[in-house]
PDB file of C-alpha atoms in Angstrom:
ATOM      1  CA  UNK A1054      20.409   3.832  14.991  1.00  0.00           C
ATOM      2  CA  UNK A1055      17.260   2.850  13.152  1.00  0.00           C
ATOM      3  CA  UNK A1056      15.329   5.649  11.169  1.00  0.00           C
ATOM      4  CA  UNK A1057      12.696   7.218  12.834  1.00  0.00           C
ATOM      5  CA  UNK A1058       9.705   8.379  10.240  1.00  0.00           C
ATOM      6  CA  UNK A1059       8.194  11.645  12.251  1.00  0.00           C
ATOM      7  CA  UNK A1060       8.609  13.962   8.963  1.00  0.00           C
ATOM      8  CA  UNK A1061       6.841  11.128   6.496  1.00  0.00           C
ATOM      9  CA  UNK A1062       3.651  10.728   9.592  1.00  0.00           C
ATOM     10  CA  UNK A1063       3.321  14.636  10.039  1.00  0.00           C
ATOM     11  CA  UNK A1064       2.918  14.750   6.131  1.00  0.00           C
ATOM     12  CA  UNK A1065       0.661  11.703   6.283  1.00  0.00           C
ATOM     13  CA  UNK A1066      -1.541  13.269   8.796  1.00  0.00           C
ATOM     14  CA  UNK A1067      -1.879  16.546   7.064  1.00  0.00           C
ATOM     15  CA  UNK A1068      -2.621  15.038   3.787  1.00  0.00           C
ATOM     16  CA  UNK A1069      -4.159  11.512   5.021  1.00  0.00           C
ATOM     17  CA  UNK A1070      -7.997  11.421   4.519  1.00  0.00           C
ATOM     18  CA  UNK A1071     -10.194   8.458   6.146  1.00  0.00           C
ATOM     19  CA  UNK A1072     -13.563   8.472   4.050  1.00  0.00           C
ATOM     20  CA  UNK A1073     -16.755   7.273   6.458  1.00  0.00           C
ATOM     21  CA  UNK A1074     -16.375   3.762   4.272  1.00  0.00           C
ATOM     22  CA  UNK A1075     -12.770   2.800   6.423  1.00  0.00           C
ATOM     23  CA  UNK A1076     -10.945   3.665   3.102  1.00  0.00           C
ATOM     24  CA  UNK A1077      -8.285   6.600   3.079  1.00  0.00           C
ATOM     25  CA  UNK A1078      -8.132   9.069   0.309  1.00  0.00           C
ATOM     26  CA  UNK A1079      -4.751  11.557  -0.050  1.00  0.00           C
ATOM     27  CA  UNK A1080      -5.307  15.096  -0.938  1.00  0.00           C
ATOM     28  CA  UNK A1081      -2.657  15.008  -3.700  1.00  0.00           C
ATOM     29  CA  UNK A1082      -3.956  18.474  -5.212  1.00  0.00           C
ATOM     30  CA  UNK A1083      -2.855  20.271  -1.732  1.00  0.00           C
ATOM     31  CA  UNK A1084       0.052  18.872  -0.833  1.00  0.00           C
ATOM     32  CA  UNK A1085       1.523  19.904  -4.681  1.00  0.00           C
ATOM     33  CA  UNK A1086       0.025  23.506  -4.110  1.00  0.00           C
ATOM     34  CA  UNK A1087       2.222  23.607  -1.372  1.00  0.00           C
ATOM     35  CA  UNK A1088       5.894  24.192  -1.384  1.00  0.00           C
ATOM     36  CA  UNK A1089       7.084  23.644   1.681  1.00  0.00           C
ATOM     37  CA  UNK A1090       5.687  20.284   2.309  1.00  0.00           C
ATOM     38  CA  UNK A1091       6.988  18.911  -1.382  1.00  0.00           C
ATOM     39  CA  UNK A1092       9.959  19.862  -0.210  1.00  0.00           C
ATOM     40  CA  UNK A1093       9.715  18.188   3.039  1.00  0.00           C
ATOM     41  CA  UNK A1094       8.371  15.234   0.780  1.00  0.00           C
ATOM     42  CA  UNK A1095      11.739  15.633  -1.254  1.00  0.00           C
ATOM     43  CA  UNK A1096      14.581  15.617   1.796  1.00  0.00           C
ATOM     44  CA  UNK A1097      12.811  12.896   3.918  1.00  0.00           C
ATOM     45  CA  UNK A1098      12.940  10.343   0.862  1.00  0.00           C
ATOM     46  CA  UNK A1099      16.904  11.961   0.329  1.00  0.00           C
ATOM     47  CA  UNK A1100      17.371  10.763   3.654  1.00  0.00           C
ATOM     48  CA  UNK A1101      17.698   7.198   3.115  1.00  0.00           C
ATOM     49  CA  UNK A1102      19.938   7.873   0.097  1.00  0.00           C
ATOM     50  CA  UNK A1103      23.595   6.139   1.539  1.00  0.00           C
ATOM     51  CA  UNK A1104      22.032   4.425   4.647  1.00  0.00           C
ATOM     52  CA  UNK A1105      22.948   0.854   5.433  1.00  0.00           C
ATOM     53  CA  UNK A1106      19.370  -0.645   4.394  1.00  0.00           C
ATOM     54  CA  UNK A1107      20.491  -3.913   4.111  1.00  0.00           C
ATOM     55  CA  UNK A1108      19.989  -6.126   7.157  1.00  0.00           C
ATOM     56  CA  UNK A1109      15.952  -7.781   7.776  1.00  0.00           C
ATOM     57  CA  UNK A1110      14.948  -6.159  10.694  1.00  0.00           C
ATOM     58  CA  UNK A1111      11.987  -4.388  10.925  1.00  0.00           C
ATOM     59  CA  UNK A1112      13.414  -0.851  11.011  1.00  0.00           C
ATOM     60  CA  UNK A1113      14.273  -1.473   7.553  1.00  0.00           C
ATOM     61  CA  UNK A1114      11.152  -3.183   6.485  1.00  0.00           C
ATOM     62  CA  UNK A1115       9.717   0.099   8.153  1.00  0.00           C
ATOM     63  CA  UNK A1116      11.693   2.027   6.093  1.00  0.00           C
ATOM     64  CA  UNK A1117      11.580   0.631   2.742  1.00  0.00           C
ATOM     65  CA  UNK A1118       7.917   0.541   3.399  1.00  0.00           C
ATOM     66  CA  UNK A1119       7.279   4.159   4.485  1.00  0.00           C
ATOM     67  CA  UNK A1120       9.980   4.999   0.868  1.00  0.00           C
ATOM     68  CA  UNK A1121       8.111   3.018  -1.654  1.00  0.00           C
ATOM     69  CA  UNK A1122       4.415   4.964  -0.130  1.00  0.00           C
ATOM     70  CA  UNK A1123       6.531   8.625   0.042  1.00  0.00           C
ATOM     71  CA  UNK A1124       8.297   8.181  -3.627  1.00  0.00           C
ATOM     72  CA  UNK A1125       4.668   7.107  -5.009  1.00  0.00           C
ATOM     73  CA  UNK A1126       2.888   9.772  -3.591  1.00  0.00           C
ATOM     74  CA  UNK A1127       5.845  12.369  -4.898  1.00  0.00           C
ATOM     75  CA  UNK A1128       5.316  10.513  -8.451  1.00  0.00           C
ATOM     76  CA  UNK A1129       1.457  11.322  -8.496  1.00  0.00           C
ATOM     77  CA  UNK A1130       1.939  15.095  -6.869  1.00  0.00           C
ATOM     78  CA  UNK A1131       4.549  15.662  -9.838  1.00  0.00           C
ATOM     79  CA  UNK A1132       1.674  14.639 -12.445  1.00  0.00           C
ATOM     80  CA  UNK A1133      -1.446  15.469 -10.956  1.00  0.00           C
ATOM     81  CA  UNK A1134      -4.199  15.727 -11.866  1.00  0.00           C
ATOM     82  CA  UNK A1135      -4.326  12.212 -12.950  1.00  0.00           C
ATOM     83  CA  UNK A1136      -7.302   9.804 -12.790  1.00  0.00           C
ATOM     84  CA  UNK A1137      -5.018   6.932 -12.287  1.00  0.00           C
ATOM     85  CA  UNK A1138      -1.351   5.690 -11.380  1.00  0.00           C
ATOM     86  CA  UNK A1139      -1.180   3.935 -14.745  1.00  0.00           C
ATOM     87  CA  UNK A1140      -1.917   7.045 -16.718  1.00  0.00           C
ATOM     88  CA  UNK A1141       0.192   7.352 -19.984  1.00  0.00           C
ATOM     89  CA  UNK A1142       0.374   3.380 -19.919  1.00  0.00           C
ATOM     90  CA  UNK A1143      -0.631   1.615 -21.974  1.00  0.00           C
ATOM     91  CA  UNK A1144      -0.077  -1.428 -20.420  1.00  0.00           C
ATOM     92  CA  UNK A1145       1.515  -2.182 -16.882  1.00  0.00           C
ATOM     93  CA  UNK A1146       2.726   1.215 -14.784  1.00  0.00           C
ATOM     94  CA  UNK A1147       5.198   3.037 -13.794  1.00  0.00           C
ATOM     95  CA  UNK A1148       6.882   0.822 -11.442  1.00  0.00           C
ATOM     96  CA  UNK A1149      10.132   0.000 -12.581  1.00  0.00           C
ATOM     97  CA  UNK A1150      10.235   3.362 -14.158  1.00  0.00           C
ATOM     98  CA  UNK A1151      10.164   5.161 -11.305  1.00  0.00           C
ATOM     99  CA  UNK A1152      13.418   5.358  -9.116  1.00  0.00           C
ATOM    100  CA  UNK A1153      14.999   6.264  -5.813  1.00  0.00           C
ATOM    101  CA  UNK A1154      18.610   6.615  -4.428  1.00  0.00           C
ATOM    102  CA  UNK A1155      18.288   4.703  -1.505  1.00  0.00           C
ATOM    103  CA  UNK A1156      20.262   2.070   0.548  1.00  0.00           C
ATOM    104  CA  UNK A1157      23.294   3.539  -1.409  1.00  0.00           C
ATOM    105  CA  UNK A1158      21.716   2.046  -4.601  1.00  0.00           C
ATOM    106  CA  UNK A1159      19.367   3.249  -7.430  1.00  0.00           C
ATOM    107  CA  UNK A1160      16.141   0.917  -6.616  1.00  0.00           C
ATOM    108  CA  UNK A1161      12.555   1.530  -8.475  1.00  0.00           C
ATOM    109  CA  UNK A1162       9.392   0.993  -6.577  1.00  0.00           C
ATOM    110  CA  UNK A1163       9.431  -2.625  -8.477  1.00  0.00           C
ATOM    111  CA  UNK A1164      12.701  -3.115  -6.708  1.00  0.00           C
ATOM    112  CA  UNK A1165      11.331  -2.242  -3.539  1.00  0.00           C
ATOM    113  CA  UNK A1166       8.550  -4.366  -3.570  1.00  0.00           C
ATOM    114  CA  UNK A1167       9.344  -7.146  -5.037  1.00  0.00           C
ATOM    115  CA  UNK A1168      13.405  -7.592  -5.142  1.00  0.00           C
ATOM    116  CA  UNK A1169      13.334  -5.892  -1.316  1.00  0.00           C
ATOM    117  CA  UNK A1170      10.149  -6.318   0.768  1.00  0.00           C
ATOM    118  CA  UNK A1171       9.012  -9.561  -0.859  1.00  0.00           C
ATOM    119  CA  UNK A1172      12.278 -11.399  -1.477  1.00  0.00           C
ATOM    120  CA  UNK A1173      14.049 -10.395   2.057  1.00  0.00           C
ATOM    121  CA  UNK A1174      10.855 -10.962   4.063  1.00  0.00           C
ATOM    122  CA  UNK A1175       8.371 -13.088   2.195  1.00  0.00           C
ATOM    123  CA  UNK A1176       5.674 -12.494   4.325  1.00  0.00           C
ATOM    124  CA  UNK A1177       2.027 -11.639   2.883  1.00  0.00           C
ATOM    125  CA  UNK A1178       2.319  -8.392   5.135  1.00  0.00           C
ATOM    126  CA  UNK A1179       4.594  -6.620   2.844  1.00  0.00           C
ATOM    127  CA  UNK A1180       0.750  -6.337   0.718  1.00  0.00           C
ATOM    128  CA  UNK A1181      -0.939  -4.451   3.645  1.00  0.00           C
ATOM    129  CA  UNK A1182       1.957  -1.996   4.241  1.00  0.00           C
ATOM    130  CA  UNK A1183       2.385  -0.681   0.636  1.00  0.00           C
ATOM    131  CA  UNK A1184       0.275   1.601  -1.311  1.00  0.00           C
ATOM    132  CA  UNK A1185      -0.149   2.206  -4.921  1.00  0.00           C
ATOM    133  CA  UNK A1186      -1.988   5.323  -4.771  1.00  0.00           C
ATOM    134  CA  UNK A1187      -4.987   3.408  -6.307  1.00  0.00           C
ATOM    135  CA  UNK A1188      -8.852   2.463  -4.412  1.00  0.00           C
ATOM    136  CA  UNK A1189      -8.219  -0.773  -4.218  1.00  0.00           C
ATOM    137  CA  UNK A1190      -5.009  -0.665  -2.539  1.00  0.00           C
ATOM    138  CA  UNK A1191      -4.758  -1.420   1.412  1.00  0.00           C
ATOM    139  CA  UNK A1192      -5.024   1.716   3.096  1.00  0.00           C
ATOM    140  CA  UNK A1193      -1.981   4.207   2.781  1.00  0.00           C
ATOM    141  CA  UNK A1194      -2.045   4.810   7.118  1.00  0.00           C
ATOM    142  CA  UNK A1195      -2.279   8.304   8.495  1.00  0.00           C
ATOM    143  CA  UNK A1196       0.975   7.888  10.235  1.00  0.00           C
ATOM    144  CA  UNK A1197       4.336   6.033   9.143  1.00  0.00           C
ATOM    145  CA  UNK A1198       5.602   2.725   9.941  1.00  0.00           C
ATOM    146  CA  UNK A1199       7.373   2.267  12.666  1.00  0.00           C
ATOM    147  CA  UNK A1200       9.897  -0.605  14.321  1.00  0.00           C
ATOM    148  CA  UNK A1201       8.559  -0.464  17.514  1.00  0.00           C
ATOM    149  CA  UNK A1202       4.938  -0.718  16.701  1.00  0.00           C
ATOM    150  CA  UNK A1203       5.514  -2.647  13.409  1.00  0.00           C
ATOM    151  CA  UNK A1204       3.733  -6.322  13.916  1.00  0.00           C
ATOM    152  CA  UNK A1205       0.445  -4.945  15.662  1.00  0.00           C
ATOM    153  CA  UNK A1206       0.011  -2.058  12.717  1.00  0.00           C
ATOM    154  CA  UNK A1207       0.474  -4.546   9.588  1.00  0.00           C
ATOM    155  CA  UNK A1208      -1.844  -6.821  11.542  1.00  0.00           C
ATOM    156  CA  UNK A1209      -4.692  -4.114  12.261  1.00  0.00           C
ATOM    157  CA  UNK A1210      -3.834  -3.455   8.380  1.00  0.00           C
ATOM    158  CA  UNK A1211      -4.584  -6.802   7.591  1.00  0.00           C
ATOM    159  CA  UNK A1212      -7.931  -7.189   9.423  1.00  0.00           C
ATOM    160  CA  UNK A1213      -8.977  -3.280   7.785  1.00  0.00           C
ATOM    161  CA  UNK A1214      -8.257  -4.447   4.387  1.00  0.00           C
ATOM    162  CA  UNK A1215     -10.159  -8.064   4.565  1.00  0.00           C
ATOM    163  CA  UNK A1216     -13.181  -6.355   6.492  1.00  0.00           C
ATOM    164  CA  UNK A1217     -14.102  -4.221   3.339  1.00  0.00           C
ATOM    165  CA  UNK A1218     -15.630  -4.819   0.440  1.00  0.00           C
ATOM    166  CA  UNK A1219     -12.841  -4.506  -2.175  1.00  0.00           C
ATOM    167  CA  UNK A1220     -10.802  -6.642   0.190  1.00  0.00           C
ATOM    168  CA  UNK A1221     -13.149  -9.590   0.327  1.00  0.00           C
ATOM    169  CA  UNK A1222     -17.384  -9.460  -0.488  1.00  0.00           C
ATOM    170  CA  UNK A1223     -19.318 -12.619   0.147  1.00  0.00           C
ATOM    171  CA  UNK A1224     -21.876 -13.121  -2.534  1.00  0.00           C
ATOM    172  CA  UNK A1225     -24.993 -16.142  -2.871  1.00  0.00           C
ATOM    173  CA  UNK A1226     -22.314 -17.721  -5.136  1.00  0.00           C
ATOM    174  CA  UNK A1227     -18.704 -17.083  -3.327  1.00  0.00           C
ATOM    175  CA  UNK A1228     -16.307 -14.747  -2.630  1.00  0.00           C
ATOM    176  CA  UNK A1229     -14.957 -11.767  -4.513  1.00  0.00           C
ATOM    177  CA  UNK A1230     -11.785 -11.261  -3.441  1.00  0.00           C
ATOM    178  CA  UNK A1231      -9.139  -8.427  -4.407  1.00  0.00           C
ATOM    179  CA  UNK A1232      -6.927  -9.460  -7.055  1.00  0.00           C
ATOM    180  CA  UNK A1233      -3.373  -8.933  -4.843  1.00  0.00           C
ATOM    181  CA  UNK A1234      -4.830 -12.303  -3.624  1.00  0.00           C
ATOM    182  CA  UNK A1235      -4.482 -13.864  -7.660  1.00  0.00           C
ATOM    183  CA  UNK A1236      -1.221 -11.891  -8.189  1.00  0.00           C
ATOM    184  CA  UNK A1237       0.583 -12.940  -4.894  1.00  0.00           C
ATOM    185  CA  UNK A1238      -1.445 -16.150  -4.078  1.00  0.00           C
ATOM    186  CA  UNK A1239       1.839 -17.393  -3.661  1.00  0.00           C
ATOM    187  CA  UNK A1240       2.704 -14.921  -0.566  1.00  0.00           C
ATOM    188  CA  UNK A1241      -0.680 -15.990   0.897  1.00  0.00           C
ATOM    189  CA  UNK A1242       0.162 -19.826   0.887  1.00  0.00           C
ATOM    190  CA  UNK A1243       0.847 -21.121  -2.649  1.00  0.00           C
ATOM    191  CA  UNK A1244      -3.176 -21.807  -3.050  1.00  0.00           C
ATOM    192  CA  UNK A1245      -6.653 -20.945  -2.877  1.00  0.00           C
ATOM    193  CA  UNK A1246      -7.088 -23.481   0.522  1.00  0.00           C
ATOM    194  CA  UNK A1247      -3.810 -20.948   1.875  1.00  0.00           C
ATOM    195  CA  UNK A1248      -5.451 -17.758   1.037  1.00  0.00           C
ATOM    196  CA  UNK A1249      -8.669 -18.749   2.565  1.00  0.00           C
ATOM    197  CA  UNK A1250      -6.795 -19.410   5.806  1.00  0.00           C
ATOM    198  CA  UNK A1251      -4.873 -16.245   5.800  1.00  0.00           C
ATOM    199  CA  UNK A1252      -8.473 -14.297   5.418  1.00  0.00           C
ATOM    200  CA  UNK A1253      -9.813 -16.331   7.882  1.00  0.00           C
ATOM    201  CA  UNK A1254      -6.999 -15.507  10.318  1.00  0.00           C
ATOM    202  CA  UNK A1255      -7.668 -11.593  10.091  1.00  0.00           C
ATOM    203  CA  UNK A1256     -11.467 -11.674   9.495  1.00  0.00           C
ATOM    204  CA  UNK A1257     -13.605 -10.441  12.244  1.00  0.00           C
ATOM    205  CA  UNK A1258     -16.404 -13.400  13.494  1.00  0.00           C
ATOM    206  CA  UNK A1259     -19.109 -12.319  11.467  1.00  0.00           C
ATOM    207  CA  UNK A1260     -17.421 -12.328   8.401  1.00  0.00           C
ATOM    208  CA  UNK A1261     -15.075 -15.855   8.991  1.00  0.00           C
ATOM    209  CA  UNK A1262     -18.242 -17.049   9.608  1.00  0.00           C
ATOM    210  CA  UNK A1263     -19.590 -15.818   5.702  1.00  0.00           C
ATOM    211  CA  UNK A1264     -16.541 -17.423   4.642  1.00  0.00           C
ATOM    212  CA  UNK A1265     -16.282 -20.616   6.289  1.00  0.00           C
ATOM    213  CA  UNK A1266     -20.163 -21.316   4.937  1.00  0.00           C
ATOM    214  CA  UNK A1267     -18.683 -21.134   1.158  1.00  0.00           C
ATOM    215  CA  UNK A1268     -15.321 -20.776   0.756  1.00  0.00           C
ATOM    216  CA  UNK A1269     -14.885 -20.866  -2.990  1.00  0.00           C
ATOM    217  CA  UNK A1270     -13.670 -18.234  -5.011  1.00  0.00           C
ATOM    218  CA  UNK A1271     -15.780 -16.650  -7.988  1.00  0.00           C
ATOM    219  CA  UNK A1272     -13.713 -13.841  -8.715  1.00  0.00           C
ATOM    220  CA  UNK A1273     -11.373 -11.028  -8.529  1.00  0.00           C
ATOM    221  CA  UNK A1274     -11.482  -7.857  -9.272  1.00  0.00           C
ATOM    222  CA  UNK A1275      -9.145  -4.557  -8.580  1.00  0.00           C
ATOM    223  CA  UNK A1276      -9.799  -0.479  -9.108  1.00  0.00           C
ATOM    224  CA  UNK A1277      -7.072   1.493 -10.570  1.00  0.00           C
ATOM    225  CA  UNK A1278      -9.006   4.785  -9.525  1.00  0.00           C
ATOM    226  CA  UNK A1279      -6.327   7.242  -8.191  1.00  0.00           C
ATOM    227  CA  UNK A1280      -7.192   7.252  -4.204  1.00  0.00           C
ATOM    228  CA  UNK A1281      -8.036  11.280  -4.431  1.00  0.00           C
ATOM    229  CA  UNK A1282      -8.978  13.630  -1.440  1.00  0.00           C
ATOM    230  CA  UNK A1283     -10.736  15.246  -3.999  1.00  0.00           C
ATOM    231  CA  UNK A1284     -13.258  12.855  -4.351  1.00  0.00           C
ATOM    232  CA  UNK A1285     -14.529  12.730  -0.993  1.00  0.00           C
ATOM    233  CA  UNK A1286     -15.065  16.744  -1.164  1.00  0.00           C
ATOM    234  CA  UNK A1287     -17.561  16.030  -4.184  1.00  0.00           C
ATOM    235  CA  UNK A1288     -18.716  13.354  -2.364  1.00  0.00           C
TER     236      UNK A1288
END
């Protein structure tokens, strides 16, 4: 029977904060004042300990999804306050440091991503429905990943991320584009032609049309800034 992800959404929606610019903060310093939901936090990601994870459907890509975003807000709750995921870095992150029992296996979040989502899947949506606790991350959603709804939420994902700013900005010169567009360019197509194609494909009119008029890439650029709740109460 595939996993159902009600505990992981009612901790999303309690913690989940959408900011008045489309982006979505997570109030990291509640949810480790409280208890009860870190351990809630703690026997939903046990869950998936010794299940069959194995086979590509999308209750698994569902599943490995909704693990990688619950294990890396558990790894920021157990250190906060931090300014950034990468604190006490200095270089890379915590990525393959940072581990799981799951699928009857010890996987880190590097595993997950790119040894699970992006090697089982290979599709550029795995990008939209992972979140690395940092601004310039797609949007960690207020409520999990699920099978049945899977395809239309990593689309509406998609077309969130490219309409904002640290997604893609048009400029007199080009576009600035988010660097998981450099990293992966080969999830997006293999080249800057595919990439443009895939942003075109999600873009709402107003924007494709911004794009289509100049096309060529200046830049990217990517905020490690920890994606703090806290922030938008200063704010």
């Amino acid at each position: 029977m595939p996993a159902k992800h009600a505990d992981w959404t009612r901790l999303l929606k309690a913690y989940v904060k959408m900011g008045s610019d489309g982006i979505t903060r997570f109030d990291y310093g509640r949810l480790a004042a409280s208890e009860k939901d870190r351990a809630a936090l703690d026997a939903y990601i046990a869950r998936f300990a010794a299940m069959d994870l194995s086979a590509k459907t999308d209750a698994n890509f569902a599943t490995w999804a909704n693990l990688y975003n619950a294990v890396t807000v558990r790894y920021i709750v157990e250190r906060y306050p931090v300014k950034s995921i990468k604190d006490g870095y200095f270089t890379g992150g915590p990525w393959k440091d940072v581990k799981v029992d799951a699928g009857g296996q010890l996987v880190s979040l590097d595993d997950i991503e790119h040894k699970i989502l992006r090697k089982t899947w290979g599709t550029p949506q795995v990008h939209y429905s992972i979140n690395c606790a940092s601004y310039s991350c797609p949007n960690l959603p207020p409520r999990a990943w699920e099978a049945a709804t899977l395809d239309k939420d990593l689309a509406a994902a998609a077309r969130a991320y490219i309409s904002q700013a640290r997604g893609v900005t048009v400029t007199s010169k080009g576009l600035v584009l988010s660097s998981i567009y450099d990293w992966f360019q080969a999830d997006f197509g293999g080249s800057k032609d595919a990439v443009i194609a895939h942003l075109l494909k999600y873009a709402e009119p107003e924007l494709a049309e911004k794009i289509r008029a100049n096309p060529k890439i200046v830049r990217y650029r990517y905020d490690w800034s920890l994606n703090d709740a806290a922030k938008l109460k200063k704010g």
